[in-house]
Structure formats: structure tokens, C-alpha cells
Amino acid sequence: MAQKFTKWIPAAVVPVVIAGVVIAVPMAANATGSLPDKSAQEVLALVASSNVTALSATFEQTSNLGLPQLPTGTGAQGSGSTAQAASALELLTGNHTARVYADSTNGAENMRLQVLDSMAERDVIRSGSDVWLYDSKKQTATHATLPAKSDAATSAPDAGDAASTLTPDQLAAKLLAAVTPTTTVTVGNDLSVAGRSAYDLVLTPQAGDTLIGTVSIAVDGSTGLPLSVTIVPKGSADPAFTTAFTSISFDAPSADLFAFTPPAGTTVTEQALPAEMAKPTGEAGKGTGRSAGKSADRPVVTGTGWSSIVELNVGTDQSALTGSPLFAQLMTPVEGGSVFSTSLVNVLLTTDGRVFAGSVSAEALKAAAAAAPLAAAPAAK
Amino acid sequence: MSPSNSGVASVASGAAAAAARPRAGWSFLASELVLLFRRRRTWVLLATLAAIPVLVAVAVRLSTARAPGSGRGPAFLDQITQNGLFVSVVALTICVPLFLPLAVGVVAGDTIAGEAGAGTLRYLLVAPVGRIRLLLVKFAAAIAFCLAATVVITAAGALIGAALFPVGPVVLLSGDTIGVPDSIVRALLIAGYVTVSLAGLTAIGLFVSTLTDAPVGAMAATVVVSIVAQVLDSLPQLDWLHPYLFTHYWLGFADLLRQPVEFSSFSSNALLQLAYVLIFGSLAIGRFTSKDILS
Amino acid sequence: MTAAAPELAIETRQLTKTFGRQTVVNNLDLAVPRGSVFGFLGPNGSGKTTTIRMLLGLASATSGEVRVLGQELPQQLPGVLPRVGALIEGPGFYPFLSGSANLIRLDSADRFASPATRRKRVADALERVGLTHAAGKKVKAYSLGMKQRLGIANALLTPRELIVLDEPTNGLDPQGTREVRHLVRSLTDQGTTVFVSSHLLAEIEQMCTHAAVMRAGNLVAQGSLDELRQTGQTRIRLVTPDAQLALGVLAGLGLAADVEAPPERGGASADPQLIAPLPEEVAAEQIVEALVANGVRVRGFTVAGSTLEDLFVALTGEGFDVAQ
């Protein structure tokens, strides 16, 4: 009977409506009001003049670096340098959601970063000169006191595991520092990020030997705050790394958020700064050298811009690192050492205890290792 | 059987009654709830769910008594020893992947197929309860069961936790500490989150239940669907599909244990579940209203 | 109810139901007058229950029209069903609830039924079917007969214009069967139309005013019991050794007789039998007179009015369980 089919009309219409909503809502969100046209230089100037003092935001980081998928929570197991490396790697792979709260109004220097893990959380809390690191899984807290004049943008997040997760604006600041005459900067079509209209600043390295194809930075049209960063490797269409705000508010967060007291039952470690050494897999490949650290471990930067290579001496005793199964899984043995390879960054660990890292090919790293005599490196600690 | 006319009105007044406006029909929903919660099966399900936090708490209590502070096992379990209120959250975490879907599968799969199997469906429809109304009432009662199940786990966990472990301020995932009243509010929020999480599965069970007259088949199919969805959700190759799986946000209630509370997973979950309820609800309506009741 | 109340409580036109290629109900034209006790007769599997399911909106018709209490189905179903009570293919109850709790649940499903009078109506219905003593007992402890009575009680929860009873005496002892008959009679006294299906002819004959006969999905006869009886012919049965002679005499009177071979038992009555329909204008005594006058030895002569049984056997081609 014909009326039998009419009974199925809702069942046919509802999925179509839902599919329509699923497709239309993001499109409507993207159909933002057009921003006044700006040249690349004007957008760069907008970023430079950005003066956001308070924000509460959530951002998502998606990595597709060609690394094996690490089991979630790898970082919680093991100990020592293996655990450190695994933890850092875990943050570099897969997807992560984090929240950031910052308030530097009235001279306060408050910041809190929360990496939202499944059933766990890693926090970095900075309140004035006090920095706390908290890991709910390990139930550990680390406290450090910053020296009086510290660079808030780098010191606090660099201090621990959560450091490997950078907010989009922090990462953009590092990347824009790499803008040199070897980079073409263009402005693409307007974007919508976290419900805000943004300029799409596209950086295209012209250096031939870098692995990075393009870097897109979404710059908030009204505040100049970078809202997202997308890195596409050379010769690929899919982003290898994306970090973007999913929601952002420029209201000052509650002051309670920055007042951290380690909860009962937590192992508290007091740490003097500067303490934590840059990790072999840190942000070295993003083209900036580290300035913090003891002189013995100070990295040496060779090359410039996108193809710069960071050299670091980690000492000859690598058994803790090389002996771990994780190491074997990630490293490819090559002549004179082994290579940790991703689509954006390569790291060469030589048998004599040096680390070379950069957004360049493994061959370039080997050449750099051969060019830099071991004698030039300070003695192992 | 007495052929007497006592107490029977004439047909004319029957016609008048039929011409009267129908009532809202809340008494049928009440009847459905009474029916559900009067069944021994419902109580067995709820008691089984309540036993899980008890087992967890007792096991942790015994193992910590033997080896205090060993800190083995999931980090989450450690929290119990410091605060009994955490037993609820741990028990919910354990129940969400399997035990709750099992219980919900039994109740949701039984909704229509159970009535058909018992031969009561034809009498309800002739009574008459409209077919769409029957689906709505059955769905509402199944959701009530989901709420009862999560509240039972939460309450049983809080009680056994209070009995075996110290109770005090609760440490959140963010490392911040909140007081007992605030923690009770969070526990109830979590129970609400889990209830909402189960709405999609309930709608799927309702739809499956309209496909068959064998309640056991509908129950099994519903549970299998929930397991398949969780397996798909764990395959990284299918990550494009994950946000659309009704199981995707099932463990997202951890976001309610952060400071400040992260509500985005709550709203994503609610929207996703709503979509599942609408889709499978309309499928159930399409199927049930066009179906010949031959049981 | 307006004065324009239609004559028919149930009316179907060309009602057809097919499952796949199988036609279960074929072009059914039912006409159930208001106030009648309508027997719906047919062997098991002849399509009775499927027809009842279509009359109650449980199954949809493949084609054809259904009007119940003057309303078009299935469009007017929500308005019709509260005025109809039904027992469909055996009772169906929640075994873990008591008899009265079962009725309360089914009554609460009816949005037209008043909650205020619910308990009273349930108690009255249970009393009418003689289940007052078992009202608080769980249904799983009921016998089949008690469940059957509870099913009938459900049909009586509110005053109904039409009551459909599908095989109401299934599982009942002779006493229970008698009680059902009385109950049906009391319902018609109030003006309720009762539609009873059965595969038992005796049951229908004893309580119905009208009947319809189904055979393999087709309606083969329909009308009041008197009309149905008249459909059959009155016949004479003559036992005589002089069959050829008798044939001639009967032909002279305008009767076309068939000769039946003598019963195989043989013995004294091993004479052929002649059977012929009796025309209305010929009186039986006239025939005997003519036979005797022509020298036919009449050893037996009967005039048989047709029974419903004859009719149903003729219509359905198979026997009914006449005796229970």
C-alpha cells in the first residue's frame, strides 16, 4: 500500500536534515565577514603589534609526522630518559587537546597550560615567578622559581613534558622568527578559526634543502593573534602538523586558576632553574636555537633559517636511550649512528654521542656531523 | 461469568466517552515505569551494576592493606585509596565500555520485541496506544533505566567508598582540590553525562527491537553494535569515522573532573547522541508504524 | 452517536492480504450488522485471524477497504479502537503481574479511559468473567482457561460498541464455554455487536445470529443463520428395492433423483437409496402416495431440512469438529 511508504518518510528525511546540519553549520561558521585586504607585510605587522594580555582558549594539535602510533600513555611508563623521550614523542604524535589560560594584565605574569589526556591531565602553571608542573597520571608535581627577568614566552613551557605542546600563537612566534629573505610570504583567502575571521599567512621556504613545504598561519583579523598553524611537508598535500584554537575568549580567566597547591598524595620535586635540558626531539627542528642551558650542553646552530641544523652533545653513555625497545622502533641505523626520521624533522644520533637535528634530509645531517669534528664539542658531562 | 448488567454502562455512554477528548496519557508512561521497575530482571541488572563499585573498592582495599602504597595498576585506582568518593568515577569508567551497554542492550532490545514475544503488544495496540506513542513511552522508560543505572553505580560507589576509605576534598585531574559538596555536584554531572551517552545506544536498541519478535536477538544485536562501535573507535585507520561513532565520547566525562569544567565534550556528546536518537528514532517509527503485528 | 449511525458495524470491500506470493485473504466482502452476534467460521488457517488483525489495524491490508463502526481504516483507527474490545488469538499478559495489574496496565494505555474509575472498572470486568478470586494472583499461576477469561475481561474494560472475540472458548471447559455464551448474550442485550471467530460450528450455531464462512482466504457464505439454512435444499431420501420404478414416478412429479448404492454393511436394509431435492410446490405426502400407488415398495422415507453442517461441509469441503 502506498501509505506504507509514507511511514518511512521521517526515517528518510531526518538523516538528510542531520547531514545537512553537519555540513551546513561549519560552512556557515566559515562564511565569516570579509576582512579588509592586507598585504603580507601588513599582516606581519598586525602580528607584531598583537597585544593580547588575557585569554582562555582550547586548542587542538594534530600530528601526522609519519611516526608509528604510540600507545596512549606511553609516557607514563618506564623511567629516566626513555620515559622523558617517550613522553615528548607521545605529545608529538596523534591528536591532543589542550587548554590555555593567560593573564598578563596589570603586570601579572600568569599562565596555565593543560594538556587534556584521556582520564588524565598534564598542567603547567605559572604564577609570577612560580612555575608548577603537574602530572595527574604520575601524581607528581615539580616546582621551580624563575629568575627575576625571564622570558615568559619560552621559559615556562620549556620546563617540562607539556613543553612539547605549544599554543598556536607560541608556535607561530617561533616560526615567524624564521622568516628570512629565503621565505616567500603571501596572504591566502580569509579563514575562520575558533569562530573568528583570520588572515591566512602562508610562509613558503625557498631554501632547497628543507623538508618544510609551506607553513600557514591564521592571524586573527582584529587582535593579530595567530590562531592556527599548519605545516605541510615538501611534496605533500596533507598537513604533517596542525595546531589550532578551537575556542578562544579574551576575557581574563579567574585568578584561582593560577594559584596552584600540590594536592595531597603528590610527589613534589623542587627544581632549580635553568634545569631541564632541551630534549633531542624538542623544537630544535623548527629552526631556532636554544639559549637556555648549561654551557656544556649549549647547542650549536649551523646553517640559517629553515635549513639550520642544531647540534647537541648528549654524552657518550646512551645505553639508557638506545637500549630501550622504543628507541629500536623509532630509529633507523645508518652509518655512524642512527636516524630518527619524520616528515618534518630528522634527527641524527651519532655513535659518539652527538645529536644533529633539523628540518633537512638525513644526508644533510650526516654531512653536518662529518663537517663538525668531535673535538669541537665540549666534553661529555 | 455473570451475565448481569451490574456496573456496565450502556453503549451510548461508551460512545460519548469515545467522543471525549483523549487524556495526555501520562498514566501509561507511569505504567511503563512501574512495569520496568517491577520486573525482577531490572533489579538483577541494577544490583549487578551496583556490585561493580563494591567489588572494585573491596579489591583495592584488600590489595592496599597487603602492600600499602605500592601504586601499581591504573593511576586512577590509586585515587580511591585517598578518597572514597572516587570509587564512583572508577566504577563508571569500568562499567561504560561493557557492563552499561549490556544492561542498556537488555532493556532497550526488549522494548518492543519483548512485548511482541509475550503477546502483549497486540493488546497494547488495540487498547489502543498509538504506535508512535508506544515507541516514545518505551524510549522514555529505557532512558529512565539508563539514569537509574548510572545513579545506582554512582551512589553505590560513593557509599562503599565512604565506608572503606577516607572521604574528604577531592583532587581533580588538573591537580586542584574541591570540597565534598562540589564533588557531589560533579558526580551527579558525570551520572548525567553517562546517561546522555547511552541515549544513542538506547535508540539503536529500540530500532533493533522493532525488527524482530525475539527479544533475546534484539538484546544481543544491540550489545554487539556497541562493541563494534568501540572497536571501530579504537582503530586509528578509521579516525575520520570516530567523531561520528556514538561510543566516541563515552569516556569523555573525565572532562568534568577538570578545573575549570570542560563542557565541550558534554555538548559534543549530547549533540551526537541527539543525532543518533533522531535517526534511529525515525527509523524505528518508520519500521514500527508500517509493520504488521503478527505476534 | 448520531442518528445517522450506519447499519453495519464492520464492512469490508475487496479486502485482500498477501504475504509474499501467498494470498491469505482474498477479496473479502464482510458485512456485519450492528447489534448482531456474528460468527466468523472457518477451518484453522482459512484467514480468520489475519482478517481480524486487519479489522483492528494490527496488520495493513494489501488492498481493499475496511470500515469499522462506520469509520474508514486505517485512517480513523485512533478514534475507532477505544470503542472496540478484542481478544486476539489467545490471551497475552505479563506473567509477573497479577491479573488486575495486567488489566490496569492495558487500561492505562487507552487515553480515553478515565483513571478515576480504573480500579472499579477492572474489578467489574474481573467479576463478569468470574476471576474476582484470582485478581491478585500472578498471571503465570493462571490456567489457560483463566487467561482466556482475563483476555475477555480486558475486552470488557470499558463499554464497547463492538467486541471481537477470536476463538473465545479455546481452553475453556464446557462450563466455561457455556458462560461465554451467556456473556455474549448479555453483551448483545446492551446493544454491543459481537464478532466471534471459531472453527467450531456448534459454538457458532448456539450463540450467533449471523455468520460468515471462510475457506482458504475466500468468503464462501454470509448472512443470518436462517438465511444460511435456507440456502440448503430440503431433500427426500427414499429406501426402496424398486429403484428404476421409483425414478420414473419421481420424475413424473418433477423430482430429479440420484440413486445411491446400498450401504456396504448389507443386511436387511441393503436396498438402494434415492435422494432428491424437494421442490416447494410438492408436498412430501403426495410423493409417498404416488410411490405406493405405482407399486413402489417404500421401505424408508425421510424429509431432511438442510443443517448448517451440511452447508459448511458442502462449502468448505471438509468436516468441522461439530462435537467438541
Short mmCIF file of N, CA, C and O in Angstrom, two decimals, chain A residues 192-264:
data_model
loop_
_atom_site.label_atom_id
_atom_site.label_comp_id
_atom_site.label_asym_id
_atom_site.label_seq_id
_atom_site.Cartn_x
_atom_site.Cartn_y
_atom_site.Cartn_z
N SER A 192 38.35 30.98 8.85
CA SER A 192 37.63 31.11 10.10
C SER A 192 38.20 30.09 11.07
O SER A 192 38.21 28.90 10.80
N VAL A 193 38.73 30.59 12.17
CA VAL A 193 39.32 29.71 13.18
C VAL A 193 38.68 30.07 14.52
O VAL A 193 38.63 31.25 14.88
N ALA A 194 38.19 29.05 15.21
CA ALA A 194 37.54 29.25 16.51
C ALA A 194 36.46 30.33 16.41
O ALA A 194 36.27 31.13 17.33
N GLY A 195 35.78 30.36 15.27
CA GLY A 195 34.68 31.30 15.09
C GLY A 195 35.14 32.73 14.81
O GLY A 195 34.33 33.66 14.84
N ARG A 196 36.43 32.93 14.54
CA ARG A 196 36.92 34.28 14.28
C ARG A 196 37.48 34.36 12.86
O ARG A 196 38.06 33.40 12.35
N SER A 197 37.31 35.51 12.26
CA SER A 197 37.85 35.70 10.92
C SER A 197 39.36 35.92 11.02
O SER A 197 39.83 36.63 11.92
N ALA A 198 40.06 35.29 10.13
CA ALA A 198 41.52 35.38 10.23
C ALA A 198 42.14 35.49 8.84
O ALA A 198 41.60 34.98 7.87
N TYR A 199 43.31 36.18 8.80
CA TYR A 199 44.12 36.20 7.57
C TYR A 199 44.92 34.91 7.52
O TYR A 199 45.34 34.39 8.55
N ASP A 200 45.11 34.41 6.33
CA ASP A 200 45.90 33.19 6.17
C ASP A 200 47.28 33.59 5.65
O ASP A 200 47.47 33.90 4.48
N LEU A 201 48.23 33.62 6.56
CA LEU A 201 49.60 33.99 6.21
C LEU A 201 50.35 32.72 5.81
O LEU A 201 50.46 31.78 6.60
N VAL A 202 50.81 32.67 4.56
CA VAL A 202 51.44 31.45 4.08
C VAL A 202 52.94 31.70 3.89
O VAL A 202 53.34 32.58 3.15
N LEU A 203 53.75 30.93 4.63
CA LEU A 203 55.19 31.03 4.51
C LEU A 203 55.68 29.88 3.65
O LEU A 203 55.40 28.72 3.94
N THR A 204 56.41 30.19 2.59
CA THR A 204 56.95 29.14 1.74
C THR A 204 58.47 29.28 1.72
O THR A 204 59.00 30.23 1.13
N PRO A 205 59.17 28.35 2.40
CA PRO A 205 60.64 28.43 2.40
C PRO A 205 61.16 28.24 0.99
O PRO A 205 60.68 27.37 0.26
N GLN A 206 62.15 29.07 0.62
CA GLN A 206 62.74 28.94 -0.72
C GLN A 206 64.00 28.11 -0.68
O GLN A 206 64.51 27.70 -1.71
N ALA A 207 64.53 27.85 0.53
CA ALA A 207 65.73 27.04 0.64
C ALA A 207 65.44 25.66 0.08
O ALA A 207 64.41 25.08 0.37
N GLY A 208 66.38 25.14 -0.69
CA GLY A 208 66.12 23.89 -1.37
C GLY A 208 66.19 22.67 -0.49
O GLY A 208 65.59 21.66 -0.78
N ASP A 209 66.92 22.78 0.61
CA ASP A 209 67.21 21.56 1.34
C ASP A 209 66.31 21.34 2.55
O ASP A 209 66.50 20.41 3.30
N THR A 210 65.31 22.18 2.75
CA THR A 210 64.45 21.96 3.93
C THR A 210 63.31 21.00 3.59
O THR A 210 62.90 20.87 2.44
N LEU A 211 62.84 20.35 4.64
CA LEU A 211 61.75 19.40 4.47
C LEU A 211 60.39 20.10 4.47
O LEU A 211 59.37 19.52 4.12
N ILE A 212 60.38 21.35 4.90
CA ILE A 212 59.11 22.05 5.08
C ILE A 212 58.63 22.63 3.76
O ILE A 212 59.38 23.33 3.07
N GLY A 213 57.42 22.32 3.40
CA GLY A 213 56.84 22.84 2.17
C GLY A 213 56.24 24.21 2.40
O GLY A 213 56.74 25.20 1.89
N THR A 214 55.17 24.25 3.17
CA THR A 214 54.57 25.55 3.49
C THR A 214 54.16 25.55 4.95
O THR A 214 53.92 24.50 5.55
N VAL A 215 54.09 26.76 5.47
CA VAL A 215 53.57 26.95 6.82
C VAL A 215 52.45 27.98 6.71
O VAL A 215 52.66 29.06 6.19
N SER A 216 51.25 27.59 7.14
CA SER A 216 50.13 28.53 7.10
C SER A 216 49.82 28.98 8.51
O SER A 216 49.68 28.14 9.40
N ILE A 217 49.72 30.26 8.67
CA ILE A 217 49.39 30.80 9.99
C ILE A 217 48.13 31.63 9.84
O ILE A 217 48.08 32.56 9.03
N ALA A 218 47.11 31.25 10.62
CA ALA A 218 45.88 32.05 10.61
C ALA A 218 46.03 33.17 11.62
O ALA A 218 46.29 32.91 12.80
N VAL A 219 45.92 34.40 11.15
CA VAL A 219 46.13 35.56 12.02
C VAL A 219 44.77 36.23 12.26
O VAL A 219 44.10 36.64 11.31
N ASP A 220 44.42 36.31 13.51
CA ASP A 220 43.13 36.90 13.88
C ASP A 220 43.04 38.32 13.32
O ASP A 220 43.93 39.15 13.56
N GLY A 221 41.98 38.59 12.59
CA GLY A 221 41.84 39.87 11.92
C GLY A 221 41.77 41.05 12.87
O GLY A 221 42.19 42.15 12.52
N SER A 222 41.26 40.85 14.07
CA SER A 222 41.10 42.00 14.95
C SER A 222 42.22 42.13 15.96
O SER A 222 42.64 43.25 16.27
N THR A 223 42.75 41.04 16.48
CA THR A 223 43.78 41.18 17.52
C THR A 223 45.18 40.90 16.99
O THR A 223 46.16 41.19 17.66
N GLY A 224 45.28 40.26 15.81
CA GLY A 224 46.60 39.92 15.30
C GLY A 224 47.18 38.68 15.94
O GLY A 224 48.32 38.30 15.68
N LEU A 225 46.42 38.02 16.78
CA LEU A 225 46.91 36.81 17.45
C LEU A 225 46.86 35.64 16.47
O LEU A 225 45.84 35.41 15.84
N PRO A 226 47.98 34.93 16.31
CA PRO A 226 47.92 33.73 15.46
C PRO A 226 46.97 32.70 16.08
O PRO A 226 47.08 32.38 17.26
N LEU A 227 46.04 32.21 15.27
CA LEU A 227 45.02 31.29 15.78
C LEU A 227 45.28 29.85 15.38
O LEU A 227 44.77 28.93 16.01
N SER A 228 46.04 29.66 14.31
CA SER A 228 46.34 28.29 13.94
C SER A 228 47.62 28.25 13.13
O SER A 228 48.00 29.25 12.51
N VAL A 229 48.27 27.10 13.19
CA VAL A 229 49.48 26.89 12.41
C VAL A 229 49.35 25.55 11.73
O VAL A 229 49.00 24.56 12.37
N THR A 230 49.60 25.53 10.44
CA THR A 230 49.55 24.27 9.70
C THR A 230 50.86 24.13 8.93
O THR A 230 51.25 25.04 8.20
N ILE A 231 51.54 23.00 9.13
CA ILE A 231 52.80 22.79 8.44
C ILE A 231 52.64 21.63 7.46
O ILE A 231 52.22 20.54 7.84
N VAL A 232 52.94 21.93 6.20
CA VAL A 232 52.84 20.91 5.16
C VAL A 232 54.25 20.59 4.69
O VAL A 232 54.98 21.49 4.32
N PRO A 233 54.64 19.31 4.72
CA PRO A 233 55.98 18.96 4.24
C PRO A 233 56.11 19.15 2.74
O PRO A 233 55.09 19.13 2.02
N LYS A 234 57.30 19.29 2.31
CA LYS A 234 57.55 19.45 0.88
C LYS A 234 57.08 18.21 0.13
O LYS A 234 57.28 17.08 0.58
N GLY A 235 56.42 18.41 -0.96
CA GLY A 235 55.99 17.27 -1.76
C GLY A 235 54.79 16.54 -1.20
O GLY A 235 54.53 15.41 -1.55
N SER A 236 54.08 17.18 -0.32
CA SER A 236 52.90 16.53 0.23
C SER A 236 51.74 17.53 0.21
O SER A 236 51.94 18.73 0.23
N ALA A 237 50.53 17.01 0.14
CA ALA A 237 49.37 17.89 0.17
C ALA A 237 48.75 17.93 1.56
O ALA A 237 48.05 18.86 1.90
N ASP A 238 49.02 16.89 2.35
CA ASP A 238 48.39 16.81 3.68
C ASP A 238 49.30 17.41 4.73
O ASP A 238 50.50 17.19 4.73
N PRO A 239 48.70 18.15 5.64
CA PRO A 239 49.50 18.75 6.71
C PRO A 239 50.14 17.66 7.57
O PRO A 239 49.52 16.62 7.84
N ALA A 240 51.37 17.88 7.98
CA ALA A 240 52.02 16.95 8.89
C ALA A 240 51.79 17.38 10.33
O ALA A 240 51.88 16.58 11.24
N PHE A 241 51.51 18.64 10.49
CA PHE A 241 51.35 19.14 11.84
C PHE A 241 50.37 20.32 11.80
O PHE A 241 50.51 21.23 11.00
N THR A 242 49.37 20.26 12.68
CA THR A 242 48.42 21.35 12.76
C THR A 242 48.15 21.65 14.22
O THR A 242 47.99 20.73 15.03
N THR A 243 48.16 22.90 14.53
CA THR A 243 47.68 23.26 15.87
C THR A 243 46.78 24.48 15.69
O THR A 243 47.10 25.39 14.93
N ALA A 244 45.63 24.42 16.32
CA ALA A 244 44.66 25.49 16.09
C ALA A 244 43.77 25.66 17.30
O ALA A 244 43.41 24.67 17.96
N PHE A 245 43.45 26.90 17.60
CA PHE A 245 42.46 27.15 18.63
C PHE A 245 41.10 26.66 18.15
O PHE A 245 40.73 26.87 16.99
N THR A 246 40.38 25.97 19.04
CA THR A 246 39.02 25.59 18.68
C THR A 246 38.02 26.53 19.35
O THR A 246 36.90 26.66 18.91
N SER A 247 38.44 27.14 20.43
CA SER A 247 37.60 28.18 21.01
C SER A 247 38.53 29.13 21.74
O SER A 247 39.58 28.73 22.25
N ILE A 248 38.17 30.38 21.74
CA ILE A 248 39.05 31.36 22.37
C ILE A 248 38.20 32.50 22.92
O ILE A 248 37.21 32.91 22.30
N SER A 249 38.58 32.95 24.08
CA SER A 249 37.93 34.10 24.68
C SER A 249 39.01 35.01 25.23
O SER A 249 40.03 34.53 25.76
N PHE A 250 38.82 36.29 25.07
CA PHE A 250 39.85 37.23 25.51
C PHE A 250 39.54 37.83 26.86
O PHE A 250 40.14 38.81 27.28
N ASP A 251 38.58 37.20 27.56
CA ASP A 251 38.30 37.65 28.93
C ASP A 251 39.38 37.13 29.86
O ASP A 251 39.94 36.06 29.65
N ALA A 252 39.64 37.88 30.90
CA ALA A 252 40.64 37.43 31.87
C ALA A 252 40.11 36.23 32.62
O ALA A 252 38.99 36.25 33.13
N PRO A 253 40.88 35.14 32.68
CA PRO A 253 40.41 33.98 33.43
C PRO A 253 40.43 34.23 34.93
O PRO A 253 41.09 35.16 35.40
N SER A 254 39.71 33.37 35.65
CA SER A 254 39.65 33.51 37.10
C SER A 254 41.05 33.38 37.69
O SER A 254 41.85 32.53 37.29
N ALA A 255 41.35 34.22 38.67
CA ALA A 255 42.68 34.21 39.28
C ALA A 255 42.95 32.90 40.01
O ALA A 255 44.11 32.50 40.16
N ASP A 256 41.87 32.21 40.44
CA ASP A 256 42.05 30.93 41.15
C ASP A 256 42.85 29.93 40.33
O ASP A 256 43.53 29.06 40.87
N LEU A 257 42.71 30.05 39.00
CA LEU A 257 43.33 29.06 38.13
C LEU A 257 44.85 29.06 38.25
O LEU A 257 45.50 28.06 37.99
N PHE A 258 45.39 30.20 38.63
CA PHE A 258 46.85 30.33 38.64
C PHE A 258 47.44 30.05 40.01
O PHE A 258 48.64 30.02 40.18
N ALA A 259 46.56 29.87 40.98
CA ALA A 259 47.04 29.56 42.33
C ALA A 259 47.04 28.05 42.49
O ALA A 259 46.00 27.43 42.61
N PHE A 260 48.23 27.48 42.45
CA PHE A 260 48.31 26.01 42.49
C PHE A 260 48.95 25.55 43.78
O PHE A 260 50.00 26.02 44.18
N THR A 261 48.28 24.62 44.41
CA THR A 261 48.84 23.96 45.58
C THR A 261 48.87 22.49 45.25
O THR A 261 47.83 21.93 44.87
N PRO A 262 50.01 21.83 45.35
CA PRO A 262 50.02 20.41 45.02
C PRO A 262 49.07 19.65 45.92
O PRO A 262 49.08 19.87 47.14
N PRO A 263 48.22 18.81 45.35
CA PRO A 263 47.25 18.09 46.16
C PRO A 263 47.95 17.05 47.04
O PRO A 263 49.07 16.64 46.77
N ALA A 264 47.25 16.66 48.09
CA ALA A 264 47.79 15.65 49.00
C ALA A 264 48.08 14.37 48.21
O ALA A 264 47.37 14.02 47.29
#
